[in-house]
mmCIF file of C-alpha atoms in Angstrom:
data_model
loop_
_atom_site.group_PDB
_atom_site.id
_atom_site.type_symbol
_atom_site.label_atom_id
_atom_site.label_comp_id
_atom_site.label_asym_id
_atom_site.label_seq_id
_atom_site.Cartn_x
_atom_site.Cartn_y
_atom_site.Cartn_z
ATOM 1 C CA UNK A 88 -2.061 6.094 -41.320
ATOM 2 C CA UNK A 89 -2.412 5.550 -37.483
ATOM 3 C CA UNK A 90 -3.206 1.984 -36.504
ATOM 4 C CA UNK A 91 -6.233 2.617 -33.931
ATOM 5 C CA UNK A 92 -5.717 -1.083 -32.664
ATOM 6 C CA UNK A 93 -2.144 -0.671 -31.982
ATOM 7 C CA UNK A 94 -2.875 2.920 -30.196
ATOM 8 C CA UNK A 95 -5.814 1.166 -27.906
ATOM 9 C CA UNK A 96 -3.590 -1.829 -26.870
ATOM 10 C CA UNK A 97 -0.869 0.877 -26.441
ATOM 11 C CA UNK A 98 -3.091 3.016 -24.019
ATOM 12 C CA UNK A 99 -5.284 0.414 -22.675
ATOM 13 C CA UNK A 100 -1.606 -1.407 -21.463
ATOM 14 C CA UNK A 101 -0.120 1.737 -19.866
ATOM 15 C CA UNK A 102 -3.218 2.403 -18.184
ATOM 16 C CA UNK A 103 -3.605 -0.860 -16.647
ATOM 17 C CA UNK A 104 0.003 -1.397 -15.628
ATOM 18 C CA UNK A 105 0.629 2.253 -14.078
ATOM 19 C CA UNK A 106 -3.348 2.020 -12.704
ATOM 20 C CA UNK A 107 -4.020 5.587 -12.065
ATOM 21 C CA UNK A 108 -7.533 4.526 -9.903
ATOM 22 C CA UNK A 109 -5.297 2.321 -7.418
ATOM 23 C CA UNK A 110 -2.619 5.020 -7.270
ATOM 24 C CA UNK A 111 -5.280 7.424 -6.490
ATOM 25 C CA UNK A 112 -5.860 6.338 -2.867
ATOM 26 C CA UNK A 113 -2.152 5.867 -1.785
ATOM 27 C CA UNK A 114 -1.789 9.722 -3.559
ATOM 28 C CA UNK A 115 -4.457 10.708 -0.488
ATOM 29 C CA UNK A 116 -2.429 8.750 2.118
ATOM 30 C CA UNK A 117 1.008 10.194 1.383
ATOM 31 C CA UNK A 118 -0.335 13.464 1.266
ATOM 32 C CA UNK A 119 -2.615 13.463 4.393
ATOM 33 C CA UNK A 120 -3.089 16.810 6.309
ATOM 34 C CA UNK A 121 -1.500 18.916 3.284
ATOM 35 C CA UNK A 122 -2.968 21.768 1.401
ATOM 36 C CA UNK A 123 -4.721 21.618 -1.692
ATOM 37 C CA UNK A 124 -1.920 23.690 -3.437
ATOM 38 C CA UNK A 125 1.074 21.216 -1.546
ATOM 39 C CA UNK A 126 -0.922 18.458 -3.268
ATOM 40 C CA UNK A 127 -1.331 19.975 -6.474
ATOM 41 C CA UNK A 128 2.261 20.396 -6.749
ATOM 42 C CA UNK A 129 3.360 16.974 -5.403
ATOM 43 C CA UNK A 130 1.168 15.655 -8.198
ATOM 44 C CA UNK A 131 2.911 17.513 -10.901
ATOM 45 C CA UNK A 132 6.399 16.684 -9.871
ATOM 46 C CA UNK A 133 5.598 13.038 -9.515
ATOM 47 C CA UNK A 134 4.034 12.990 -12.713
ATOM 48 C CA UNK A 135 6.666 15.023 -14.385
ATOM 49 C CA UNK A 136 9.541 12.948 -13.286
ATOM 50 C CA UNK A 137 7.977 9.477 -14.248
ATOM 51 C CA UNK A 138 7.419 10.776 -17.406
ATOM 52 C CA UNK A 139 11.440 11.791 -17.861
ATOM 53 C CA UNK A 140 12.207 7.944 -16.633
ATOM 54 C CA UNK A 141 9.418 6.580 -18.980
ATOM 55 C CA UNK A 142 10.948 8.323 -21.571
ATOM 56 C CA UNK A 143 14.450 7.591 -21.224
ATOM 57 C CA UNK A 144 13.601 3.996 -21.304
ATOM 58 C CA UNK A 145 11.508 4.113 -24.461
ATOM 59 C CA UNK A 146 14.393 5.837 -25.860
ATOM 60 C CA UNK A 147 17.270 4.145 -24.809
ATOM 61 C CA UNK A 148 15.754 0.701 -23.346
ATOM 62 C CA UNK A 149 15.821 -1.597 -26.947
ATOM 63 C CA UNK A 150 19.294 -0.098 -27.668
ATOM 64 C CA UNK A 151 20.352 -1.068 -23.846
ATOM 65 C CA UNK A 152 18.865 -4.661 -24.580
ATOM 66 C CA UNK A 153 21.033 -4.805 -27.667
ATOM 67 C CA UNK A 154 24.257 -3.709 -25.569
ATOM 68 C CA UNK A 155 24.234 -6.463 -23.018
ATOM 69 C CA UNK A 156 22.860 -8.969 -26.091
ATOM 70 C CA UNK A 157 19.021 -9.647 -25.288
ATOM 71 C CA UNK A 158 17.028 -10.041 -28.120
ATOM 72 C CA UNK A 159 13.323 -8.324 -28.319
ATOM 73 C CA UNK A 160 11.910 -11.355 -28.506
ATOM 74 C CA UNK A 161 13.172 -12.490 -25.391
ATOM 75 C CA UNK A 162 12.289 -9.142 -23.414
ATOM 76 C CA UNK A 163 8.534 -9.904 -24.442
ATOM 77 C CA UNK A 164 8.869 -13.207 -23.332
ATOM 78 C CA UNK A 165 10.186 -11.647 -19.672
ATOM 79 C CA UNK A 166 7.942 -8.629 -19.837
ATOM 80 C CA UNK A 167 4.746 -10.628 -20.394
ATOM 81 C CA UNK A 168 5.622 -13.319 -17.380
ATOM 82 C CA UNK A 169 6.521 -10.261 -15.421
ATOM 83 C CA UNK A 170 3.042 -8.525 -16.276
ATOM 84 C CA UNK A 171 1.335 -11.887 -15.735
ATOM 85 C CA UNK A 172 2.595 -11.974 -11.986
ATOM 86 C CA UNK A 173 1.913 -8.623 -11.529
ATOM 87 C CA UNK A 174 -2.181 -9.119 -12.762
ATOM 88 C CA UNK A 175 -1.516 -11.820 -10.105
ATOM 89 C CA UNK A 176 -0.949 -9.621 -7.726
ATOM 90 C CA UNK A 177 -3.855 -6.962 -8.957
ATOM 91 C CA UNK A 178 -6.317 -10.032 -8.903
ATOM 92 C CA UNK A 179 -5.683 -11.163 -5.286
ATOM 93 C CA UNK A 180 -4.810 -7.911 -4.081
ATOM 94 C CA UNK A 181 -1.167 -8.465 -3.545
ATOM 95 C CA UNK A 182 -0.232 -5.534 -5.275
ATOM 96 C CA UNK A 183 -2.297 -2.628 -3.647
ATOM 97 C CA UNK A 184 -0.353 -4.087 0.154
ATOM 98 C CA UNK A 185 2.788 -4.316 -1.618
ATOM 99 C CA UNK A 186 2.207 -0.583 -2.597
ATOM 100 C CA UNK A 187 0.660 0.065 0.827
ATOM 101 C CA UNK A 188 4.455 -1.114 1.937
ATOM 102 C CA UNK A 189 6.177 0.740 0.059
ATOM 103 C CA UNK A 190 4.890 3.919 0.592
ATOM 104 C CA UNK A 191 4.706 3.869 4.575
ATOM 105 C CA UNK A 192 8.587 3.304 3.965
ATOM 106 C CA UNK A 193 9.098 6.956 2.831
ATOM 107 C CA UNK A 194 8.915 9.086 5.797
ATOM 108 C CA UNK A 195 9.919 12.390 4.155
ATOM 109 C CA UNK A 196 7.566 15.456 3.736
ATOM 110 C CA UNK A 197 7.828 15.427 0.023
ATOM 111 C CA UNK A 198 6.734 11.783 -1.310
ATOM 112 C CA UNK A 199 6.796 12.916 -4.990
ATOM 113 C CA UNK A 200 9.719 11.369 -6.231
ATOM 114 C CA UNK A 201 9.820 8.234 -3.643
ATOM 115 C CA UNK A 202 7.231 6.147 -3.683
ATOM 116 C CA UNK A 203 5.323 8.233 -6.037
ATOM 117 C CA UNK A 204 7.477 8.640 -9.221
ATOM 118 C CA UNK A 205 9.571 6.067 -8.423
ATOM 119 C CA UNK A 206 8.040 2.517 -8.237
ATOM 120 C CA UNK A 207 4.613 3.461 -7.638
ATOM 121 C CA UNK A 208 3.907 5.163 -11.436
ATOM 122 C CA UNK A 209 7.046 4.561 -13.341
ATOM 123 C CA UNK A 210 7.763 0.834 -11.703
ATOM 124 C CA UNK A 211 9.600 -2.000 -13.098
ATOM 125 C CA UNK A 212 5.912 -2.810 -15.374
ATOM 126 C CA UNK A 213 5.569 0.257 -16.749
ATOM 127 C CA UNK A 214 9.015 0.355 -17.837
ATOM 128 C CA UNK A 215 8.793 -2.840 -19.293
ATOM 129 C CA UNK A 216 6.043 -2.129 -20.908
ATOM 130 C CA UNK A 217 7.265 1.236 -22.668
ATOM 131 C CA UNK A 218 9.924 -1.154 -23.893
ATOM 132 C CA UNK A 219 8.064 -3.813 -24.915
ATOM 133 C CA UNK A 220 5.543 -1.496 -26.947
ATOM 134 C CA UNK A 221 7.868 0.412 -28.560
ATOM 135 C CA UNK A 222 10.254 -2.817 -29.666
ATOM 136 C CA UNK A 223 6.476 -4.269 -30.960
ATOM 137 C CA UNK A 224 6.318 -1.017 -33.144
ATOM 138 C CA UNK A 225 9.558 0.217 -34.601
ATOM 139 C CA UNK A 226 9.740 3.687 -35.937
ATOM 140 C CA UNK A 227 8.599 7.772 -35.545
ATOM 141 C CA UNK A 228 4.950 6.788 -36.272
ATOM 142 C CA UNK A 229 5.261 3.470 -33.479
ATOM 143 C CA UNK A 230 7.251 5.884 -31.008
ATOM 144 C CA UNK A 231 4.518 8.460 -31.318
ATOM 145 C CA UNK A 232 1.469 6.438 -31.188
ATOM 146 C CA UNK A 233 3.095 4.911 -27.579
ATOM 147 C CA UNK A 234 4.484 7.864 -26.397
ATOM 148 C CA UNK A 235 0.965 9.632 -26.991
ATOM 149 C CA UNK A 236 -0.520 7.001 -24.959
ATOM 150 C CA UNK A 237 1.543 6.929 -22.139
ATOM 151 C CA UNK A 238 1.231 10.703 -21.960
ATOM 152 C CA UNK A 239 -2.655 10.530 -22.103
ATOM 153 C CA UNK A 240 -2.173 8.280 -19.268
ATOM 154 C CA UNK A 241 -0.135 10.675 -17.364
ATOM 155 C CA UNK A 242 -2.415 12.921 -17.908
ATOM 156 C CA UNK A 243 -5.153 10.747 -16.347
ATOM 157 C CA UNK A 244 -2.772 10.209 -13.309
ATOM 158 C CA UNK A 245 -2.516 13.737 -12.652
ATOM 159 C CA UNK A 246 -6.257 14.614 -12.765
ATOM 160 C CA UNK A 247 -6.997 11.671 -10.482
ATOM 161 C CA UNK A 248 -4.628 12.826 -7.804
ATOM 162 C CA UNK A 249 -6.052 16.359 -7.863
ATOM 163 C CA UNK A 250 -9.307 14.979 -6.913
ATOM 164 C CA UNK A 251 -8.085 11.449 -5.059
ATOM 165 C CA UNK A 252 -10.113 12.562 -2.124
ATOM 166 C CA UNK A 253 -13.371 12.885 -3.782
ATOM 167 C CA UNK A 254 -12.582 9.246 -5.938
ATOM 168 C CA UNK A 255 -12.086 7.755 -3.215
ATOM 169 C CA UNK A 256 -15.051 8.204 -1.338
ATOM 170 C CA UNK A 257 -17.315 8.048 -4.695
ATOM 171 C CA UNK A 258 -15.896 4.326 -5.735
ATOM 172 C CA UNK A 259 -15.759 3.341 -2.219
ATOM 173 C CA UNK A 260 -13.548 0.563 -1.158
ATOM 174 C CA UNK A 261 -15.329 -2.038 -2.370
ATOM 175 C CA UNK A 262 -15.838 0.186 -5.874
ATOM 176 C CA UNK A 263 -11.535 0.331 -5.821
ATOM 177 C CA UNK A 264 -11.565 -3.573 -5.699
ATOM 178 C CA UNK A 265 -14.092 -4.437 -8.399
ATOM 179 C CA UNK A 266 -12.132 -2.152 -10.928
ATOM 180 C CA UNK A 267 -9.073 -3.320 -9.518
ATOM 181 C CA UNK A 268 -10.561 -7.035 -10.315
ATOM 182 C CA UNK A 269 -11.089 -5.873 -14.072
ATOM 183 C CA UNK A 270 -8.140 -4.400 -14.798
ATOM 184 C CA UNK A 271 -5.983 -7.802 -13.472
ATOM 185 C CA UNK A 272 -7.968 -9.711 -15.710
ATOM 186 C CA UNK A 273 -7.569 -7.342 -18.688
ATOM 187 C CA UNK A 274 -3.902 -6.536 -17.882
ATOM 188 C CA UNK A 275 -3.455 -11.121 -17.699
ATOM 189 C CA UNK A 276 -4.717 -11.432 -21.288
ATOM 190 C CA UNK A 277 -2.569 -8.768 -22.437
ATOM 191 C CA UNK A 278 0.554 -10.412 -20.801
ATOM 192 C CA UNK A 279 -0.172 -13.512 -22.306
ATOM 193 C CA UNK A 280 -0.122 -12.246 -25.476
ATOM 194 C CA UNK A 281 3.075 -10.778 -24.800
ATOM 195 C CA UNK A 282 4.455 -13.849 -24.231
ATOM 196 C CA UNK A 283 3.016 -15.749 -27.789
ATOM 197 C CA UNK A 284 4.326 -13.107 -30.023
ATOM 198 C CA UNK A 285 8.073 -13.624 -27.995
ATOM 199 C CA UNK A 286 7.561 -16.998 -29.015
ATOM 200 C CA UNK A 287 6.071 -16.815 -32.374
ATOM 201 C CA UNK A 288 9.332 -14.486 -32.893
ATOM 202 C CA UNK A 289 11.205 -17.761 -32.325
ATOM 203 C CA UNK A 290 9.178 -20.069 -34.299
ATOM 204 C CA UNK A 291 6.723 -21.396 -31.553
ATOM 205 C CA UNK A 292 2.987 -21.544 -32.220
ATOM 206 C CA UNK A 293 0.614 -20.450 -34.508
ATOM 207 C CA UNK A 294 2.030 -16.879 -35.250
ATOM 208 C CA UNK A 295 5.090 -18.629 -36.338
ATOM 209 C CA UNK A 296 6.861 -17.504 -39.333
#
């Protein structure tokens, strides 16, 4: 049976972390002055290859914790700080110049593997997350219910950047911040509760076994 909570907090994580809308507008930036068809291929490839990383870590990533001896507790106690400083940065608009940053650094015609795969979509949040999520849920029915998230995610990446342009200039900037705003606070709670169940794991507060 499919545990709808676990599949919401599962999407409703990826989606804020990777935050397709704020992506959107450095997608129309990096590809400035292309064609529609350049851009529609850009925004496959980048999605395509954070997907393969994505993957690889919710594969691999608990069984690479266990090799150099950190327990899953402990990850969720690292990956919720490190999504509680990244809300931070989403709440006081740290993040979107950080991005901003790291995108004017690639200066190559093709920006869909650097900055757009690689930290921009599949950064080091959503890779903790994938971790964290699947380490909450072990098993085929766990792996599928985050895996199907993420890729519904992807998928909401991709049809964003094939019509950034027109998002853009229908949110507006101020539009961009406000839902920018939202999803800091949303993406705060969920670090925090990251963080309790790390610590419940180790017989702090309430959730304590």
């Amino acid at each position: 049976m499919i545990d709808t909570a676990f599949l919401i907090t599962a999407f409703v994580t990826m989606f804020v972390v990777i935050d397709p809308i704020g992506l959107a507008p450095l997608f129309v930036a990096l590809t400035q002055g292309m064609s529609d068809a350049a851009r529609r291929r850009i925004a496959v490839r980048a999605t395509l290859i954070a997907v393969v990383i994505l993957l690889a870590f919710a594969a691999f990533g608990e069984a690479l914790l266990s090799f150099i001896g950190i327990s899953m507790p402990a990850f969720r106690v690292a990956g919720g700080v490190l999504l509680f400083l990244t809300a931070l940065d989403m709440l006081f608009e740290r993040r979107t110049k950080r991005r901003e940053d790291q995108s004017e650094e690639d200066e190559t015609d093709d920006p869909s593997v650097f900055p757009l795969a690689i930290p921009l979509i599949a950064g080091p949040g959503a890779i903790a997350s994938v971790i964290l999520l699947m380490g909450q849920r072990p098993g085929w029915e766990g792996a599928a219910m985050v895996l199907g998230a993420t890729g519904l995610v992807m998928v909401i990446v991709t049809a964003l950047f094939m019509v950034a342009g027109t998002l853009e200039r229908a949110l507006g900037k101020t539009g961009v911040t406000v839902v920018t705003r939202l999803l800091g606070m949303l993406l705060a709670a969920l670090s925090v509760q990251f963080v309790l169940d790390g610590l419940a794991a180790f017989g702090f507060g309430p959730g304590a076994s």
